[in-house]
Protein backbone atom coordinates (compact mmCIF):
# COMPACT_ATOMS: atom_id res chain seq x y z
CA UNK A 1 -321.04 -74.80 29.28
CA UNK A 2 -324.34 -73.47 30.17
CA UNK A 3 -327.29 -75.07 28.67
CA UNK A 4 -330.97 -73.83 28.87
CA UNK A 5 -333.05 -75.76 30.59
CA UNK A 6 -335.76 -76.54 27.26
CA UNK A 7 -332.62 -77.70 25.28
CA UNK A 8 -332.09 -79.77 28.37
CA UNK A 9 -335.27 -81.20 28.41
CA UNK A 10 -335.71 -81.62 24.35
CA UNK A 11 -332.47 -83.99 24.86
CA UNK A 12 -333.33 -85.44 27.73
CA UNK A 13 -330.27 -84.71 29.77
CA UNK A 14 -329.50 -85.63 33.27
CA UNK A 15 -327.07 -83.99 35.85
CA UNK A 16 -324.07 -86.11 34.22
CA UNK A 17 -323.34 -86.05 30.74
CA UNK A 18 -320.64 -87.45 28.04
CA UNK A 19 -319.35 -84.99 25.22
CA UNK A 20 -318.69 -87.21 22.33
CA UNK A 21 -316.91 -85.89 19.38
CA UNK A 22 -318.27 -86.85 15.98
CA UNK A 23 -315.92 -85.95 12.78
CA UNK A 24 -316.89 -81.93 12.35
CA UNK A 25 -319.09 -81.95 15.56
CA UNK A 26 -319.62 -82.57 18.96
CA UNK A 27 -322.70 -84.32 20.61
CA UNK A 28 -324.10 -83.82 24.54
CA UNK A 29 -325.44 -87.46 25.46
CA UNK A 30 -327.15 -88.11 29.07
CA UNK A 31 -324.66 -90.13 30.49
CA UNK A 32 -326.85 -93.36 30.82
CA UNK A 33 -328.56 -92.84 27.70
CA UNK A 34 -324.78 -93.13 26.10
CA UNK A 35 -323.64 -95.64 28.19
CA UNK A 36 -326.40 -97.43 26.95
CA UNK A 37 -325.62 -96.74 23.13
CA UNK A 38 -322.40 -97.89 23.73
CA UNK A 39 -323.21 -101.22 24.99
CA UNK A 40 -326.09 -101.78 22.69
CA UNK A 41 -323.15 -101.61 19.52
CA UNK A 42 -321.00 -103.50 21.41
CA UNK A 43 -323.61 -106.51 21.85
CA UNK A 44 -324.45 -105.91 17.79
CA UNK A 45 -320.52 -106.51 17.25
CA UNK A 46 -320.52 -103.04 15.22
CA UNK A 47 -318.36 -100.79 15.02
CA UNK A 48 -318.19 -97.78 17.47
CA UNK A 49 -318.63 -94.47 14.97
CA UNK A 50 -317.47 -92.07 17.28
């Protein structure tokens, strides 16, 4: 998948990135910015939405 580069820059994305799909969607996360996410819920005990 070819994204252009101001889309890349709006979300911030790095060379490595996690595809995360959400109910009727799908999301593009920076890898570290998800990895992040992830372990910020995880600390919070919540539940993980995706």
């Amino acid at each position: 998948m070819i994204i252009p580069a101001k889309l890349r820059a709006y979300a911030e994305l790095g060379t490595e990135v996690t595809v995360a799909g959400v109910r009727d969607h799908f999301e593009i996360w920076d890898r570290a910015t998800w990895q992040a996410y992830q372990e910020k819920l995880e600390a919070e005990g919540g539940t993980n939405p995706f």
